[in-house]
Amino acid sequence: MIIYGSVVSPFVRKLLGYLGEKGVAFELKGVGIGDPDPGFRAASPLGKMPAMDDDGFRLADSSAIIQYLEAKYPEPALIPADPRARGQVIWWEEFGDTVFAACSGKMFFNRIVAPKFLGREGDLAAATLAESEELPKLLDYLEGAIPDSGYLVGDRLTLADLAVASPLMNFRHCGAAVDPAEHPRIAAWSTAILSRPSMAPWIEKEERMMAKVLAA
């Protein structure tokens, strides 16, 4: 199985963690925005990451790929069968992908991707507005929603934890890391999720890469 994407993408990061938790072997082939790699473009006609080639079956979008993999590799279940728990996991993935990652994207793209990777000025006003107006509300909501179990749904890891913890790395790269004094539950929970064996090696690789990018 080949996964196309970049470790700095929250959607790729979520998928890599998911694959690690499943114990599914794969090869990560690094690609960037609009990459012309023919294998990537065949799997992702719109040029969005991540994309997958599983023995000739090609698919793009992290959520679509994960639904496919969950059906193919049902154990350990990361999307619960219980109707209520499943609904909660789907909600949290939606929150992570379309709300949390969207907020981080405004900051990450305009402060880092545009100037460092695309060679053009980003919309710094939009990034500042996202950090000052959007992010505090999202963090306050998440802080109050994390249960005592230390997992977003039930008493074990699910896709929900991977999907919501992943964008926090992009906030961190932008200088907006979670303050443990202000949001202690998020700090403890995200540290536990991002330090899991399924995530930690990718986080370390990403941090080394970002250190070089930001120093350039």
Coordinates of N, CA and C in Angstrom, one line a residue:
M1 N 0.8 -1.2 0.0 CA 0.0 0.0 0.0 C 0.9 1.2 0.0
I2 N 0.6 2.2 -0.9 CA 1.3 3.4 -0.9 C 0.3 4.6 -0.5
I3 N 0.8 5.4 0.4 CA 0.1 6.6 0.9 C 0.9 7.8 0.3
Y4 N 0.2 8.7 -0.4 CA 0.8 9.9 -0.9 C 0.4 11.0 0.0
G5 N 1.4 11.8 0.4 CA 1.1 13.0 1.3 C 2.3 13.5 2.0
S6 N 2.1 14.6 2.7 CA 3.1 15.2 3.5 C 2.8 15.1 5.0
V7 N 3.9 14.9 5.8 CA 3.7 14.7 7.2 C 3.2 16.0 7.9
V8 N 3.3 17.1 7.3 CA 2.8 18.3 7.9 C 1.3 18.6 7.7
S9 N 0.7 17.7 6.9 CA -0.8 17.8 6.7 C -1.5 17.2 7.8
P10 N -2.5 17.9 8.4 CA -3.2 17.2 9.5 C -4.0 16.0 9.0
F11 N -4.4 16.0 7.8 CA -5.2 14.9 7.3 C -4.3 13.7 7.0
V12 N -3.1 13.9 6.5 CA -2.1 12.8 6.4 C -1.7 12.3 7.7
R13 N -1.5 13.2 8.7 CA -1.1 12.8 10.0 C -2.1 11.9 10.7
K14 N -3.4 12.3 10.5 CA -4.5 11.5 11.1 C -4.4 10.1 10.5
L15 N -4.2 10.0 9.1 CA -4.2 8.7 8.5 C -3.0 7.9 8.9
L16 N -1.9 8.5 9.0 CA -0.7 7.7 9.4 C -0.9 7.2 10.8
G17 N -1.4 7.9 11.7 CA -1.7 7.4 13.0 C -2.7 6.3 13.0
Y18 N -3.7 6.4 12.2 CA -4.7 5.4 12.0 C -4.1 4.1 11.5
L19 N -3.3 4.2 10.5 CA -2.6 3.0 10.0 C -1.7 2.3 11.0
G20 N -1.0 3.2 11.8 CA -0.2 2.6 12.8 C -1.0 1.9 13.9
E21 N -2.1 2.4 14.3 CA -2.9 1.8 15.3 C -3.5 0.5 14.7
K22 N -3.8 0.4 13.4 CA -4.3 -0.8 12.8 C -3.2 -1.9 12.6
G23 N -1.9 -1.4 12.6 CA -0.9 -2.3 12.2 C -0.8 -2.7 10.8
V24 N -1.2 -1.8 9.9 CA -1.2 -2.0 8.5 C 0.1 -1.5 7.9
A25 N 0.8 -2.3 7.1 CA 2.0 -1.9 6.5 C 1.7 -1.0 5.3
F26 N 2.6 0.0 5.1 CA 2.4 1.0 4.0 C 3.7 1.7 3.8
E27 N 3.8 2.3 2.6 CA 4.9 3.1 2.2 C 4.4 4.5 2.1
L28 N 5.0 5.5 2.7 CA 4.6 6.9 2.6 C 5.5 7.5 1.5
K29 N 4.9 8.0 0.4 CA 5.6 8.7 -0.6 C 5.3 10.2 -0.5
G30 N 6.3 10.9 -0.2 CA 6.1 12.4 0.0 C 5.7 13.1 -1.2
V31 N 4.7 13.9 -1.1 CA 4.3 14.8 -2.2 C 3.9 16.1 -1.6
G32 N 4.0 17.2 -2.4 CA 3.6 18.5 -2.0 C 2.3 19.0 -2.7
I33 N 2.0 20.2 -2.4 CA 0.8 20.8 -3.0 C 0.9 20.9 -4.6
G34 N -0.1 20.3 -5.3 CA -0.1 20.3 -6.7 C 1.0 19.5 -7.3
D35 N 1.5 18.5 -6.6 CA 2.6 17.7 -7.0 C 2.3 16.9 -8.3
P36 N 3.1 16.9 -9.3 CA 2.8 16.3 -10.6 C 3.1 14.8 -10.6
D37 N 3.5 14.2 -9.5 CA 3.8 12.8 -9.4 C 2.6 12.0 -10.1
P38 N 2.9 11.2 -11.1 CA 1.8 10.5 -11.8 C 1.0 9.5 -10.9
G39 N 1.7 8.9 -10.0 CA 0.9 8.0 -9.1 C 0.0 8.7 -8.2
F40 N 0.5 9.8 -7.7 CA -0.4 10.7 -6.8 C -1.6 11.2 -7.6
R41 N -1.3 11.8 -8.8 CA -2.4 12.4 -9.6 C -3.4 11.3 -10.0
A42 N -3.0 10.1 -10.3 CA -3.9 9.0 -10.6 C -4.8 8.7 -9.4
A43 N -4.2 8.7 -8.2 CA -5.0 8.4 -7.0 C -5.8 9.6 -6.6
S44 N -5.4 10.8 -6.9 CA -6.0 12.0 -6.4 C -6.2 13.0 -7.6
P45 N -7.2 12.9 -8.4 CA -7.3 13.8 -9.6 C -7.3 15.2 -9.3
L46 N -7.8 15.6 -8.0 CA -7.9 17.0 -7.7 C -6.6 17.5 -7.0
G47 N -5.6 16.6 -6.9 CA -4.3 17.0 -6.3 C -4.3 17.2 -4.8
K48 N -5.3 16.6 -4.1 CA -5.4 16.8 -2.7 C -4.8 15.6 -1.9
M49 N -4.2 15.8 -0.8 CA -3.7 14.8 0.0 C -4.5 14.5 1.3
P50 N -4.4 13.3 1.8 CA -3.7 12.1 1.3 C -4.4 11.4 0.2
A51 N -3.6 10.5 -0.5 CA -4.2 9.6 -1.5 C -3.6 8.3 -1.2
M52 N -4.2 7.2 -1.8 CA -3.8 5.9 -1.5 C -3.9 5.0 -2.8
D53 N -2.9 4.1 -2.9 CA -2.9 3.1 -3.9 C -2.7 1.8 -3.2
D54 N -3.8 1.0 -3.1 CA -3.8 -0.3 -2.4 C -3.9 -1.4 -3.4
D55 N -2.7 -1.8 -3.9 CA -2.7 -2.8 -5.0 C -3.6 -2.5 -6.2
G56 N -3.5 -1.2 -6.6 CA -4.2 -0.8 -7.8 C -5.5 -0.1 -7.5
F57 N -6.0 -0.2 -6.2 CA -7.2 0.5 -5.9 C -6.8 1.8 -5.4
R58 N -7.3 2.9 -6.1 CA -6.8 4.2 -5.7 C -8.0 5.0 -5.1
L59 N -7.6 5.8 -4.1 CA -8.6 6.6 -3.4 C -8.0 7.8 -2.8
A60 N -8.7 8.9 -2.7 CA -8.2 10.2 -2.1 C -9.2 10.6 -1.0
D61 N -8.7 11.5 -0.1 CA -9.4 12.0 1.0 C -9.2 11.1 2.2
S62 N -8.8 11.6 3.3 CA -8.5 10.8 4.5 C -9.7 10.1 5.0
S63 N -10.8 10.8 5.1 CA -12.0 10.1 5.6 C -12.5 9.0 4.7
A64 N -12.4 9.1 3.4 CA -12.8 8.0 2.5 C -11.9 6.9 2.6
I65 N -10.6 7.2 2.7 CA -9.6 6.1 2.9 C -9.8 5.3 4.2
I66 N -10.0 6.1 5.2 CA -10.2 5.4 6.5 C -11.5 4.6 6.6
Q67 N -12.5 5.0 5.9 CA -13.8 4.2 5.9 C -13.5 2.9 5.1
Y68 N -12.7 3.0 4.0 CA -12.3 1.8 3.3 C -11.5 0.9 4.1
L69 N -10.5 1.4 4.8 CA -9.6 0.6 5.6 C -10.3 0.0 6.8
E70 N -11.3 0.7 7.4 CA -12.0 0.2 8.5 C -12.8 -1.1 8.1
A71 N -13.3 -1.0 6.9 CA -14.1 -2.2 6.4 C -13.2 -3.3 6.1
K72 N -12.0 -3.0 5.6 CA -11.0 -4.1 5.2 C -10.3 -4.7 6.4
Y73 N -10.0 -3.8 7.4 CA -9.3 -4.2 8.6 C -10.1 -3.9 9.8
P74 N -11.1 -4.6 10.1 CA -12.0 -4.3 11.2 C -11.5 -4.3 12.6
E75 N -10.3 -4.9 12.8 CA -9.8 -5.0 14.2 C -8.4 -4.4 14.2
P76 N -8.0 -3.7 15.2 CA -8.9 -3.2 16.3 C -9.9 -2.1 15.7
A77 N -11.1 -2.1 16.2 CA -12.1 -1.2 15.7 C -11.8 0.2 16.2
L78 N -11.6 1.2 15.3 CA -11.3 2.6 15.6 C -12.6 3.4 15.3
I79 N -13.5 2.8 14.7 CA -14.9 3.4 14.5 C -15.9 2.5 15.2
P80 N -16.4 2.8 16.3 CA -17.2 1.9 17.1 C -18.5 1.4 16.3
A81 N -19.0 0.2 16.7 CA -20.2 -0.3 16.1 C -21.4 0.3 16.8
D82 N -21.3 0.6 18.1 CA -22.4 1.1 18.9 C -22.9 2.4 18.2
P83 N -24.2 2.5 18.0 CA -24.7 3.7 17.2 C -24.3 5.0 17.8
R84 N -24.5 5.2 19.1 CA -24.2 6.4 19.8 C -22.7 6.8 19.7
A85 N -21.9 5.8 20.0 CA -20.4 6.0 20.0 C -20.0 6.3 18.6
R86 N -20.5 5.6 17.6 CA -20.2 5.8 16.2 C -20.5 7.2 15.8
G87 N -21.7 7.7 16.2 CA -22.1 9.0 15.9 C -21.2 10.1 16.5
Q88 N -20.7 9.8 17.7 CA -19.8 10.7 18.3 C -18.5 10.8 17.6
V89 N -18.0 9.6 17.2 CA -16.7 9.6 16.5 C -16.8 10.3 15.2
I90 N -17.9 10.1 14.5 CA -18.1 10.8 13.2 C -18.1 12.3 13.4
W91 N -18.8 12.7 14.5 CA -18.8 14.2 14.8 C -17.4 14.7 15.0
W92 N -16.7 14.0 15.9 CA -15.4 14.5 16.2 C -14.4 14.5 15.0
E93 N -14.6 13.6 14.1 CA -13.7 13.6 12.9 C -14.1 14.8 12.1
E94 N -15.4 15.1 12.0 CA -15.9 16.3 11.3 C -15.3 17.5 11.9
F95 N -15.4 17.6 13.2 CA -14.9 18.8 13.9 C -13.4 18.9 13.6
G96 N -12.6 17.8 13.7 CA -11.2 17.9 13.5 C -10.9 18.3 12.0
D97 N -11.6 17.8 11.1 CA -11.3 18.0 9.7 C -11.8 19.3 9.1
T98 N -13.0 19.7 9.5 CA -13.6 20.9 8.9 C -13.7 22.1 9.7
V99 N -13.4 22.0 11.0 CA -13.5 23.1 11.9 C -12.1 23.4 12.5
F100 N -11.5 22.4 13.2 CA -10.2 22.6 13.8 C -9.1 22.8 12.8
A101 N -9.1 21.9 11.8 CA -8.0 21.9 10.7 C -8.2 23.2 9.9
A102 N -9.5 23.6 9.7 CA -9.7 24.8 8.9 C -9.1 26.0 9.6
C103 N -9.3 26.1 10.9 CA -8.7 27.2 11.7 C -7.2 27.1 11.6
S104 N -6.6 26.0 11.8 CA -5.1 25.8 11.8 C -4.6 26.1 10.4
G105 N -5.4 25.8 9.4 CA -5.0 26.0 8.0 C -4.8 27.4 7.7
K106 N -5.7 28.3 8.2 CA -5.6 29.7 8.0 C -4.3 30.3 8.5
M107 N -3.8 29.7 9.6 CA -2.6 30.2 10.3 C -1.4 29.5 9.6
F108 N -1.5 28.2 9.4 CA -0.3 27.5 8.9 C 0.0 27.9 7.4
F109 N -1.1 28.0 6.6 CA -0.9 28.3 5.2 C -0.3 29.7 5.1
N110 N -0.9 30.7 5.7 CA -0.5 32.1 5.5 C 0.8 32.4 6.2
R111 N 1.2 31.7 7.3 CA 2.4 32.0 8.0 C 3.6 31.2 7.5
I112 N 3.3 30.0 7.0 CA 4.4 29.1 6.7 C 4.4 28.6 5.3
V113 N 3.2 28.0 4.8 CA 3.2 27.4 3.5 C 3.4 28.5 2.4
A114 N 2.7 29.6 2.5 CA 2.8 30.6 1.4 C 4.2 31.2 1.3
P115 N 4.8 31.6 2.4 CA 6.2 32.2 2.3 C 7.3 31.2 2.2
K116 N 7.2 30.1 2.8 CA 8.3 29.1 2.9 C 8.3 28.1 1.7
F117 N 7.1 27.7 1.3 CA 7.0 26.7 0.2 C 6.6 27.3 -1.1
L118 N 5.8 28.3 -1.1 CA 5.2 28.8 -2.4 C 6.0 30.1 -2.8
G119 N 6.8 30.7 -1.9 CA 7.5 31.9 -2.2 C 6.7 33.1 -2.4
R120 N 5.6 33.2 -1.7 CA 4.8 34.4 -1.8 C 4.3 34.8 -0.4
E121 N 3.8 36.0 -0.3 CA 3.4 36.5 1.0 C 2.0 35.9 1.3
G122 N 1.8 35.5 2.6 CA 0.5 35.0 3.0 C -0.3 36.2 3.6
D123 N -1.6 35.8 3.8 CA -2.5 36.8 4.4 C -2.4 36.7 5.9
L124 N -1.5 37.6 6.4 CA -1.2 37.5 7.8 C -2.3 38.0 8.7
A125 N -3.1 38.9 8.1 CA -4.3 39.4 8.8 C -5.3 38.3 9.1
A126 N -5.5 37.4 8.1 CA -6.4 36.3 8.2 C -5.9 35.3 9.3
A127 N -4.6 35.1 9.3 CA -4.0 34.2 10.3 C -4.1 34.8 11.7
T128 N -3.9 36.0 11.8 CA -4.1 36.7 13.2 C -5.5 36.6 13.6
L129 N -6.4 36.8 12.7 CA -7.9 36.8 13.1 C -8.2 35.4 13.5
A130 N -7.8 34.4 12.8 CA -8.1 33.0 13.2 C -7.5 32.7 14.6
E131 N -6.3 33.1 14.9 CA -5.7 32.8 16.2 C -6.4 33.6 17.3
S132 N -6.8 34.8 17.0 CA -7.4 35.6 18.1 C -8.9 35.4 18.3
E133 N -9.6 35.1 17.2 CA -11.1 35.1 17.3 C -11.6 33.6 17.3
E134 N -11.1 32.8 16.4 CA -11.6 31.4 16.2 C -11.0 30.4 17.2
L135 N -9.7 30.4 17.3 CA -9.0 29.4 18.1 C -9.4 29.4 19.5
P136 N -9.5 30.5 20.3 CA -9.9 30.4 21.7 C -11.2 29.7 21.9
K137 N -12.2 30.0 21.1 CA -13.5 29.4 21.2 C -13.5 27.9 21.0
L138 N -12.7 27.5 20.0 CA -12.6 26.0 19.7 C -11.9 25.3 20.9
L139 N -10.8 25.9 21.4 CA -10.1 25.3 22.5 C -10.9 25.2 23.8
D140 N -11.7 26.3 24.0 CA -12.6 26.3 25.2 C -13.6 25.2 25.1
Y141 N -14.2 25.0 23.9 CA -15.2 23.9 23.6 C -14.5 22.6 23.9
L142 N -13.3 22.3 23.3 CA -12.7 21.0 23.4 C -12.3 20.8 24.9
E143 N -11.8 21.8 25.5 CA -11.4 21.6 26.9 C -12.5 21.1 27.8
G144 N -13.7 21.6 27.5 CA -14.9 21.2 28.3 C -15.5 19.9 27.9
A145 N -15.0 19.3 26.7 CA -15.6 18.1 26.2 C -14.8 16.9 26.4
I146 N -13.6 17.0 26.8 CA -12.7 15.8 27.0 C -13.1 15.1 28.3
P147 N -13.5 13.9 28.2 CA -14.0 13.2 29.4 C -12.8 12.8 30.4
D148 N -13.2 12.3 31.6 CA -12.2 11.9 32.5 C -11.5 10.7 32.0
S149 N -12.0 9.9 31.1 CA -11.4 8.7 30.6 C -10.1 9.0 29.8
G150 N -10.0 10.3 29.4 CA -8.8 10.6 28.6 C -8.9 10.3 27.1
Y151 N -10.1 9.9 26.7 CA -10.4 9.7 25.3 C -11.7 10.4 25.0
L152 N -11.8 10.8 23.7 CA -13.0 11.6 23.4 C -14.3 10.8 23.3
V153 N -14.1 9.5 23.0 CA -15.3 8.7 22.9 C -15.0 7.4 23.7
G154 N -15.8 7.1 24.7 CA -15.6 5.9 25.4 C -14.4 5.9 26.3
D155 N -13.9 4.7 26.5 CA -12.7 4.6 27.4 C -11.5 4.0 26.7
R156 N -11.5 4.2 25.4 CA -10.3 3.7 24.6 C -10.1 4.6 23.4
L157 N -9.0 4.5 22.7 CA -8.6 5.3 21.6 C -9.6 5.0 20.4
T158 N -10.0 6.0 19.7 CA -10.8 5.9 18.5 C -10.3 6.9 17.5
L159 N -10.9 6.8 16.3 CA -10.5 7.8 15.3 C -10.7 9.2 15.7
A160 N -11.7 9.4 16.6 CA -11.9 10.8 17.1 C -10.7 11.4 17.7
D161 N -9.9 10.7 18.5 CA -8.7 11.2 19.1 C -7.7 11.6 18.1
L162 N -7.5 10.7 17.1 CA -6.5 11.0 16.1 C -6.9 12.2 15.2
A163 N -8.2 12.3 14.9 CA -8.6 13.4 14.0 C -8.5 14.8 14.7
V164 N -8.8 14.8 16.0 CA -8.8 16.1 16.7 C -7.4 16.5 17.2
A165 N -6.6 15.5 17.6 CA -5.3 15.9 18.0 C -4.4 16.3 16.9
S166 N -4.6 15.8 15.7 CA -3.7 16.0 14.6 C -3.5 17.5 14.3
P167 N -4.6 18.3 14.1 CA -4.4 19.7 13.8 C -3.6 20.5 14.8
L168 N -3.5 20.0 16.1 CA -2.8 20.7 17.1 C -1.3 20.9 16.8
M169 N -0.8 19.9 16.0 CA 0.6 20.1 15.5 C 0.8 21.3 14.7
N170 N -0.2 21.6 13.8 CA -0.1 22.8 12.9 C -0.2 24.1 13.7
F171 N -1.0 24.1 14.7 CA -1.1 25.2 15.6 C 0.3 25.4 16.3
R172 N 0.9 24.3 16.7 CA 2.2 24.4 17.4 C 3.3 25.0 16.5
H173 N 3.3 24.6 15.2 CA 4.2 25.1 14.2 C 4.1 26.6 14.1
C174 N 2.9 27.1 14.2 CA 2.6 28.5 14.1 C 2.8 29.4 15.3
G175 N 3.3 28.7 16.4 CA 3.5 29.5 17.6 C 2.3 29.6 18.5
A176 N 1.3 28.7 18.2 CA 0.0 28.8 19.0 C -0.2 27.5 19.7
A177 N 0.8 27.0 20.4 CA 0.7 25.7 21.1 C -0.3 25.9 22.3
V178 N -0.9 24.8 22.7 CA -1.8 24.8 23.8 C -1.1 25.2 25.1
D179 N -1.7 26.1 25.8 CA -1.1 26.5 27.1 C -1.7 25.6 28.2
P180 N -0.8 24.7 28.8 CA -1.3 23.8 29.8 C -2.0 24.5 31.0
A181 N -1.6 25.7 31.3 CA -2.3 26.4 32.4 C -3.7 26.8 32.1
E182 N -3.9 27.1 30.8 CA -5.3 27.6 30.4 C -6.2 26.4 30.0
H183 N -5.5 25.4 29.3 CA -6.3 24.3 28.8 C -5.6 23.0 29.3
P184 N -5.6 22.6 30.5 CA -4.9 21.5 31.0 C -5.4 20.1 30.5
R185 N -6.7 20.0 30.2 CA -7.2 18.7 29.7 C -6.7 18.5 28.3
I186 N -6.7 19.6 27.5 CA -6.2 19.4 26.1 C -4.8 19.1 26.1
A187 N -4.0 19.8 26.9 CA -2.6 19.5 27.0 C -2.2 18.1 27.3
A188 N -2.9 17.6 28.4 CA -2.6 16.2 28.8 C -3.1 15.2 27.8
W189 N -4.3 15.4 27.3 CA -4.9 14.5 26.3 C -4.0 14.5 25.0
S190 N -3.7 15.6 24.5 CA -3.0 15.7 23.2 C -1.6 15.1 23.3
T191 N -0.9 15.4 24.4 CA 0.4 14.8 24.7 C 0.3 13.3 24.6
A192 N -0.7 12.7 25.3 CA -0.9 11.3 25.3 C -1.1 10.7 23.9
I193 N -2.0 11.4 23.1 CA -2.3 10.9 21.8 C -1.1 11.0 20.9
L194 N -0.5 12.2 20.8 CA 0.6 12.4 19.9 C 1.9 11.7 20.2
S195 N 2.0 11.2 21.4 CA 3.2 10.4 21.8 C 3.0 8.9 21.7
R196 N 1.8 8.5 21.2 CA 1.6 7.0 21.0 C 2.6 6.5 19.9
P197 N 3.0 5.2 20.0 CA 3.9 4.7 19.0 C 3.4 4.9 17.5
S198 N 2.1 4.9 17.3 CA 1.6 5.1 16.0 C 1.9 6.5 15.5
M199 N 2.1 7.5 16.3 CA 2.2 8.9 16.0 C 3.6 9.4 16.2
A200 N 4.2 9.0 17.2 CA 5.5 9.7 17.7 C 6.6 9.7 16.6
P201 N 6.9 8.6 15.9 CA 7.9 8.7 14.9 C 7.7 9.7 13.8
W202 N 6.4 9.8 13.4 CA 6.0 10.8 12.3 C 6.1 12.2 12.9
I203 N 5.8 12.4 14.1 CA 5.9 13.7 14.8 C 7.3 14.2 14.8
E204 N 8.2 13.2 15.2 CA 9.6 13.5 15.3 C 10.2 13.9 13.9
K205 N 9.8 13.2 12.9 CA 10.3 13.5 11.5 C 9.8 14.9 11.1
E206 N 8.5 15.1 11.4 CA 7.9 16.4 11.1 C 8.6 17.6 11.8
E207 N 8.9 17.4 13.0 CA 9.5 18.5 13.8 C 10.9 18.8 13.3
R208 N 11.6 17.7 12.9 CA 13.0 18.0 12.3 C 12.8 18.7 11.0
M209 N 11.9 18.3 10.2 CA 11.7 19.0 8.9 C 11.3 20.5 9.1
M210 N 10.3 20.7 10.0 CA 9.9 22.0 10.2 C 10.9 22.9 10.8
A211 N 11.8 22.4 11.6 CA 12.9 23.2 12.2 C 13.8 23.7 11.1
K212 N 14.0 22.9 10.1 CA 14.9 23.3 8.9 C 14.1 24.4 8.1
V213 N 12.8 24.1 7.9 CA 12.0 25.1 7.1 C 12.0 26.4 7.8
L214 N 11.7 26.5 9.1 CA 11.6 27.7 9.8 C 12.9 28.5 9.9
A215 N 14.0 27.7 9.9 CA 15.3 28.3 10.1 C 15.8 28.9 8.8
A216 N 15.3 28.5 7.7 CA 15.7 28.9 6.3 C 15.3 30.3 6.1

